Amino acid sequence: MTASESSGSVVRRILLGSQLRRLRESRGITREAAGYSIRASESKISRMELGRVSFKARDIEDLLTLYGVTDEAERGALLGLAREANLTGWWHSYGDVLPGWFQTYVGLEGAASHIACYELQFIHGLLQTEGYAHAVVTRGQPQASTAEVDRRVALRLERQKLLVSERAPAFHAVLDEAALRRPYGGREVMRAQLRHLIAVSEQPNVTLQVMPFSFGGHAAESGAFTLLRFPESDLPDVVYLEQLTSALYLDKRDEVAQYERVLGRLGEDSLSAAESRELLGDLLHEA
């Protein structure tokens, strides 16, 4: 199974869930009633509609019957989508160090055609060197064993292959100057990280900008976030907000639009890509 196929399974799961939600709402059926029809709870229906769980063919068949979907072609298409959605992603082999709430993000990241982010605390995971990633994981997981740290770093490096793959997404990263100046791993690690950022910023699919201290307060007052856009026209954009022990996935159009406006303002107010490379060079010289 290719990385794109396994990442696509997450998209299909969310797509199927959203279609099931639309069908249920169009029939005026409550989540509680839908759950009763498949011998499950209201929360199970909620998780299905959010694409957070795998799908059983029997459950999908029963829900489609409840929702009045009798056309065999339509039923067949949705059941086929359910089978594809249950494919296991490559990242599941890292389940020992990968929390469930982050597995969804890794799948969405791998399926996105456009990724845009703002980072404040540290360099975005797709841009970290091995040494920097090791320092970040060690700082964040001080009780982790050496083997666990190595597994987490390996997962991060595996994710980075996306940026140089045949179907590499457009990647726009706005890094706060604080993320560049906050040391992780010592002088040589930071110098290697800065050199890596300069090199990656030259890739045609990557736009790297720095929000400098000199600008003062800026649009991203709520902190770090990532916006994901997909090639499937019927799949909504998703904003990912990571928390300490969980994450939020926003896909309501008005909420996503607010983050899009923030990204637009950040792009206008930050240093240009060329100016950002120049600043990275200056920081490298200082390090």
CSV table of C-alpha atoms in Angstrom, one decimal:
chain,number,residue,atom,x,y,z
A,1,MET,CA,0.0,0.0,0.0
A,2,THR,CA,1.4,3.4,-0.9
A,3,ALA,CA,1.4,6.3,1.5
A,4,SER,CA,-1.1,8.2,-0.7
A,5,GLU,CA,-3.5,5.3,-0.6
A,6,SER,CA,-3.4,4.9,3.2
A,7,SER,CA,-3.7,8.7,3.7
A,8,GLY,CA,-6.6,8.7,1.3
A,9,SER,CA,-8.4,6.3,3.6
A,10,VAL,CA,-8.7,9.0,6.2
A,11,VAL,CA,-10.1,11.4,3.7
A,12,ARG,CA,-12.6,8.7,2.6
A,13,ARG,CA,-13.6,8.1,6.2
A,14,ILE,CA,-14.3,11.8,6.8
A,15,LEU,CA,-16.1,12.1,3.4
A,16,LEU,CA,-18.3,9.1,4.1
A,17,GLY,CA,-19.1,10.4,7.6
A,18,SER,CA,-20.1,13.8,6.2
A,19,GLN,CA,-22.3,12.2,3.6
A,20,LEU,CA,-24.0,10.1,6.3
A,21,ARG,CA,-24.6,13.2,8.4
A,22,ARG,CA,-26.2,15.0,5.4
A,23,LEU,CA,-28.5,12.0,4.7
A,24,ARG,CA,-29.5,11.8,8.4
A,25,GLU,CA,-30.2,15.5,8.7
A,26,SER,CA,-32.1,15.7,5.4
A,27,ARG,CA,-34.5,13.0,6.8
A,28,GLY,CA,-34.9,14.8,10.2
A,29,ILE,CA,-33.5,11.8,12.1
A,30,THR,CA,-31.7,12.3,15.4
A,31,ARG,CA,-28.3,10.8,16.2
A,32,GLU,CA,-30.0,8.9,19.0
A,33,ALA,CA,-32.5,7.3,16.6
A,34,ALA,CA,-29.7,6.5,14.1
A,35,GLY,CA,-27.6,4.9,16.9
A,36,TYR,CA,-30.6,2.8,18.0
A,37,SER,CA,-31.0,1.4,14.5
A,38,ILE,CA,-27.5,0.0,14.5
A,39,ARG,CA,-27.5,-1.1,18.2
A,40,ALA,CA,-25.1,1.7,19.2
A,41,SER,CA,-25.1,5.0,21.1
A,42,GLU,CA,-25.6,8.5,19.9
A,43,SER,CA,-21.9,9.2,20.5
A,44,LYS,CA,-21.0,6.3,18.1
A,45,ILE,CA,-23.0,8.0,15.4
A,46,SER,CA,-21.2,11.3,16.2
A,47,ARG,CA,-17.8,9.6,15.8
A,48,MET,CA,-18.8,8.0,12.6
A,49,GLU,CA,-20.0,11.2,11.1
A,50,LEU,CA,-16.8,12.9,12.1
A,51,GLY,CA,-14.8,10.1,10.4
A,52,ARG,CA,-13.1,9.1,13.7
A,53,VAL,CA,-13.9,5.4,13.6
A,54,SER,CA,-13.8,2.5,11.1
A,55,PHE,CA,-17.1,1.4,9.5
A,56,LYS,CA,-18.9,-1.9,9.6
A,57,ALA,CA,-20.7,-2.8,6.4
A,58,ARG,CA,-23.8,-4.0,8.3
A,59,ASP,CA,-24.0,-0.6,10.1
A,60,ILE,CA,-23.7,1.3,6.8
A,61,GLU,CA,-26.4,-0.8,5.2
A,62,ASP,CA,-28.8,-0.4,8.2
A,63,LEU,CA,-28.2,3.4,8.2
A,64,LEU,CA,-28.8,3.7,4.5
A,65,THR,CA,-32.0,1.8,4.9
A,66,LEU,CA,-33.1,4.0,7.7
A,67,TYR,CA,-32.3,7.1,5.6
A,68,GLY,CA,-34.3,5.8,2.7
A,69,VAL,CA,-31.4,5.2,0.3
A,70,THR,CA,-32.8,2.4,-1.9
A,71,ASP,CA,-30.9,3.0,-5.1
A,72,GLU,CA,-28.5,0.1,-5.5
A,73,ALA,CA,-25.9,2.2,-7.3
A,74,GLU,CA,-25.9,4.8,-4.5
A,75,ARG,CA,-25.8,2.2,-1.8
A,76,GLY,CA,-23.0,0.3,-3.6
A,77,ALA,CA,-20.9,3.5,-3.9
A,78,LEU,CA,-21.2,4.3,-0.3
A,79,LEU,CA,-20.4,0.8,0.8
A,80,GLY,CA,-17.4,0.8,-1.4
A,81,LEU,CA,-16.3,4.1,0.2
A,82,ALA,CA,-16.6,2.4,3.6
A,83,ARG,CA,-14.4,-0.5,2.5
A,84,GLU,CA,-11.7,1.9,1.2
A,85,ALA,CA,-12.0,4.0,4.4
A,86,ASN,CA,-11.1,1.0,6.5
A,87,LEU,CA,-7.7,0.6,4.9
A,88,THR,CA,-4.9,0.8,7.5
A,89,GLY,CA,-2.4,3.7,7.1
A,90,TRP,CA,1.3,3.3,7.3
A,91,TRP,CA,1.4,5.3,10.5
A,92,HIS,CA,-0.6,2.7,12.4
A,93,SER,CA,2.7,0.8,12.8
A,94,TYR,CA,3.7,3.7,15.1
A,95,GLY,CA,0.6,3.2,17.3
A,96,ASP,CA,2.8,2.6,20.3
A,97,VAL,CA,3.9,6.3,20.3
A,98,LEU,CA,1.1,7.9,18.2
A,99,PRO,CA,-2.0,9.0,20.1
A,100,GLY,CA,-5.3,8.3,18.4
A,101,TRP,CA,-6.2,12.0,18.1
A,102,PHE,CA,-3.0,12.6,16.1
A,103,GLN,CA,-3.4,9.6,13.8
A,104,THR,CA,-6.2,11.5,12.1
A,105,TYR,CA,-4.0,14.5,11.5
A,106,VAL,CA,-1.2,12.4,10.0
A,107,GLY,CA,-3.7,10.8,7.6
A,108,LEU,CA,-5.1,14.2,6.6
A,109,GLU,CA,-1.7,15.7,6.2
A,110,GLY,CA,-0.7,12.9,3.8
A,111,ALA,CA,-3.9,13.4,1.7
A,112,ALA,CA,-3.8,17.2,1.5
A,113,SER,CA,-3.0,19.1,-1.6
A,114,HIS,CA,-2.3,22.3,0.3
A,115,ILE,CA,-0.9,22.7,3.8
A,116,ALA,CA,-0.5,26.1,5.5
A,117,CYS,CA,0.5,26.7,9.1
A,118,TYR,CA,1.7,29.2,11.7
A,119,GLU,CA,4.2,28.1,14.3
A,120,LEU,CA,5.3,29.9,17.4
A,121,GLN,CA,7.0,27.5,19.8
A,122,PHE,CA,9.2,25.5,17.5
A,123,ILE,CA,9.9,24.6,13.8
A,124,HIS,CA,7.0,22.8,12.1
A,125,GLY,CA,7.4,19.0,12.2
A,126,LEU,CA,7.7,18.7,8.4
A,127,LEU,CA,10.7,21.0,8.5
A,128,GLN,CA,12.6,19.6,11.5
A,129,THR,CA,16.1,18.0,11.2
A,130,GLU,CA,16.6,14.7,13.0
A,131,GLY,CA,18.8,16.4,15.6
A,132,TYR,CA,16.2,19.1,16.3
A,133,ALA,CA,13.3,16.7,16.3
A,134,HIS,CA,15.2,14.5,18.9
A,135,ALA,CA,15.7,17.6,21.1
A,136,VAL,CA,12.0,18.6,20.8
A,137,VAL,CA,10.8,15.1,21.6
A,138,THR,CA,13.2,14.8,24.5
A,139,ARG,CA,12.2,18.1,26.0
A,140,GLY,CA,8.5,17.4,25.6
A,141,GLN,CA,8.6,13.8,26.8
A,142,PRO,CA,11.3,13.8,29.6
A,143,GLN,CA,10.1,10.4,30.9
A,144,ALA,CA,10.2,8.7,27.6
A,145,SER,CA,12.7,5.9,27.0
A,146,THR,CA,15.5,6.2,24.4
A,147,ALA,CA,13.6,3.7,22.2
A,148,GLU,CA,10.4,5.7,22.5
A,149,VAL,CA,12.2,8.9,21.6
A,150,ASP,CA,13.8,7.2,18.6
A,151,ARG,CA,10.3,5.9,17.4
A,152,ARG,CA,8.8,9.4,17.7
A,153,VAL,CA,11.6,10.9,15.7
A,154,ALA,CA,11.4,8.2,13.1
A,155,LEU,CA,7.7,8.9,12.7
A,156,ARG,CA,8.4,12.6,12.2
A,157,LEU,CA,11.1,11.9,9.5
A,158,GLU,CA,8.7,9.5,7.8
A,159,ARG,CA,6.1,12.2,7.6
A,160,GLN,CA,8.6,14.6,5.9
A,161,LYS,CA,8.9,12.3,2.9
A,162,LEU,CA,5.6,13.9,1.8
A,163,LEU,CA,7.3,17.2,0.8
A,164,VAL,CA,9.5,15.4,-1.8
A,165,SER,CA,7.0,12.8,-3.0
A,166,GLU,CA,5.5,12.7,-6.5
A,167,ARG,CA,2.2,14.2,-5.1
A,168,ALA,CA,3.9,16.7,-2.8
A,169,PRO,CA,1.4,19.3,-1.5
A,170,ALA,CA,1.9,23.1,-1.7
A,171,PHE,CA,3.3,23.9,1.8
A,172,HIS,CA,3.2,27.5,3.2
A,173,ALA,CA,4.8,27.9,6.6
A,174,VAL,CA,4.9,31.1,8.6
A,175,LEU,CA,7.3,30.7,11.5
A,176,ASP,CA,7.5,33.2,14.3
A,177,GLU,CA,11.0,34.6,14.9
A,178,ALA,CA,10.7,33.1,18.4
A,179,ALA,CA,10.6,29.6,16.9
A,180,LEU,CA,13.9,30.3,15.2
A,181,ARG,CA,15.7,31.9,18.2
A,182,ARG,CA,14.5,29.4,20.8
A,183,PRO,CA,17.4,26.9,21.1
A,184,TYR,CA,16.7,23.1,21.0
A,185,GLY,CA,19.6,20.7,21.1
A,186,GLY,CA,22.6,23.1,21.3
A,187,ARG,CA,24.5,25.3,18.9
A,188,GLU,CA,25.4,22.7,16.2
A,189,VAL,CA,21.8,21.3,16.1
A,190,MET,CA,20.4,24.8,15.6
A,191,ARG,CA,22.9,25.6,12.9
A,192,ALA,CA,22.0,22.4,11.1
A,193,GLN,CA,18.3,23.3,11.5
A,194,LEU,CA,18.8,26.8,10.1
A,195,ARG,CA,20.8,25.4,7.1
A,196,HIS,CA,18.0,22.9,6.5
A,197,LEU,CA,15.3,25.6,6.5
A,198,ILE,CA,17.2,27.6,3.9
A,199,ALA,CA,17.6,24.6,1.7
A,200,VAL,CA,13.9,23.5,2.0
A,201,SER,CA,12.7,27.0,1.4
A,202,GLU,CA,14.2,26.8,-2.1
A,203,GLN,CA,11.9,23.9,-3.1
A,204,PRO,CA,9.3,25.0,-5.6
A,205,ASN,CA,6.3,23.6,-3.5
A,206,VAL,CA,7.5,25.3,-0.3
A,207,THR,CA,6.9,28.9,0.8
A,208,LEU,CA,8.6,29.8,4.0
A,209,GLN,CA,8.0,33.2,5.7
A,210,VAL,CA,9.1,34.6,9.0
A,211,MET,CA,7.0,36.8,11.2
A,212,PRO,CA,9.7,39.1,12.8
A,213,PHE,CA,9.7,40.4,16.3
A,214,SER,CA,10.0,43.9,14.8
A,215,PHE,CA,6.4,43.7,13.4
A,216,GLY,CA,5.0,43.6,17.0
A,217,GLY,CA,1.5,42.2,17.5
A,218,HIS,CA,0.0,40.3,14.6
A,219,ALA,CA,-3.0,38.5,13.3
A,220,ALA,CA,-2.3,35.0,14.8
A,221,GLU,CA,-3.1,36.1,18.3
A,222,SER,CA,-4.6,32.7,19.2
A,223,GLY,CA,-1.4,30.8,18.6
A,224,ALA,CA,-0.3,28.0,16.3
A,225,PHE,CA,-2.6,26.2,13.8
A,226,THR,CA,-2.5,24.3,10.5
A,227,LEU,CA,-5.0,24.5,7.6
A,228,LEU,CA,-5.4,21.6,5.3
A,229,ARG,CA,-7.0,21.6,1.9
A,230,PHE,CA,-7.8,18.6,-0.2
A,231,PRO,CA,-8.1,17.8,-3.9
A,232,GLU,CA,-11.6,16.3,-3.4
A,233,SER,CA,-14.0,19.2,-4.1
A,234,ASP,CA,-16.7,17.8,-1.7
A,235,LEU,CA,-14.3,17.6,1.2
A,236,PRO,CA,-14.1,20.7,3.4
A,237,ASP,CA,-11.0,22.5,4.4
A,238,VAL,CA,-9.9,21.5,7.9
A,239,VAL,CA,-8.1,23.6,10.6
A,240,TYR,CA,-6.1,21.6,13.1
A,241,LEU,CA,-5.5,23.0,16.5
A,242,GLU,CA,-3.2,20.9,18.7
A,243,GLN,CA,-3.6,20.8,22.5
A,244,LEU,CA,-1.6,19.1,25.2
A,245,THR,CA,-3.6,15.9,25.3
A,246,SER,CA,-5.9,16.2,22.4
A,247,ALA,CA,-6.7,18.2,19.2
A,248,LEU,CA,-9.5,20.1,17.6
A,249,TYR,CA,-10.5,19.6,13.9
A,250,LEU,CA,-12.6,22.5,12.6
A,251,ASP,CA,-14.4,22.2,9.3
A,252,LYS,CA,-17.3,24.6,9.6
A,253,ARG,CA,-17.0,27.0,6.7
A,254,ASP,CA,-17.3,30.2,8.8
A,255,GLU,CA,-14.7,29.0,11.3
A,256,VAL,CA,-12.2,27.9,8.6
A,257,ALA,CA,-12.8,31.2,6.8
A,258,GLN,CA,-11.5,33.1,9.9
A,259,TYR,CA,-8.3,31.2,9.9
A,260,GLU,CA,-7.9,31.7,6.2
A,261,ARG,CA,-8.1,35.4,6.7
A,262,VAL,CA,-5.5,35.2,9.5
A,263,LEU,CA,-3.2,33.3,7.1
A,264,GLY,CA,-3.7,36.0,4.5
A,265,ARG,CA,-2.8,38.7,6.9
A,266,LEU,CA,0.2,36.8,8.1
A,267,GLY,CA,1.4,36.3,4.6
A,268,GLU,CA,1.1,40.1,3.9
A,269,ASP,CA,2.7,41.2,7.2
A,270,SER,CA,5.5,38.7,7.4
A,271,LEU,CA,8.9,38.9,5.7
A,272,SER,CA,8.8,37.8,2.0
A,273,ALA,CA,10.3,34.4,1.2
A,274,ALA,CA,13.5,36.1,0.0
A,275,GLU,CA,13.7,38.3,3.1
A,276,SER,CA,13.0,35.3,5.3
A,277,ARG,CA,15.9,33.4,3.7
A,278,GLU,CA,18.1,36.5,4.4
A,279,LEU,CA,17.1,36.5,8.1
A,280,LEU,CA,17.7,32.7,8.3
A,281,GLY,CA,21.2,33.4,6.9
A,282,ASP,CA,21.8,36.2,9.5
A,283,LEU,CA,20.7,33.9,12.3
A,284,LEU,CA,23.0,31.1,11.0
A,285,HIS,CA,25.9,33.6,11.0
A,286,GLU,CA,25.0,34.6,14.6
A,287,ALA,CA,24.6,31.0,15.9
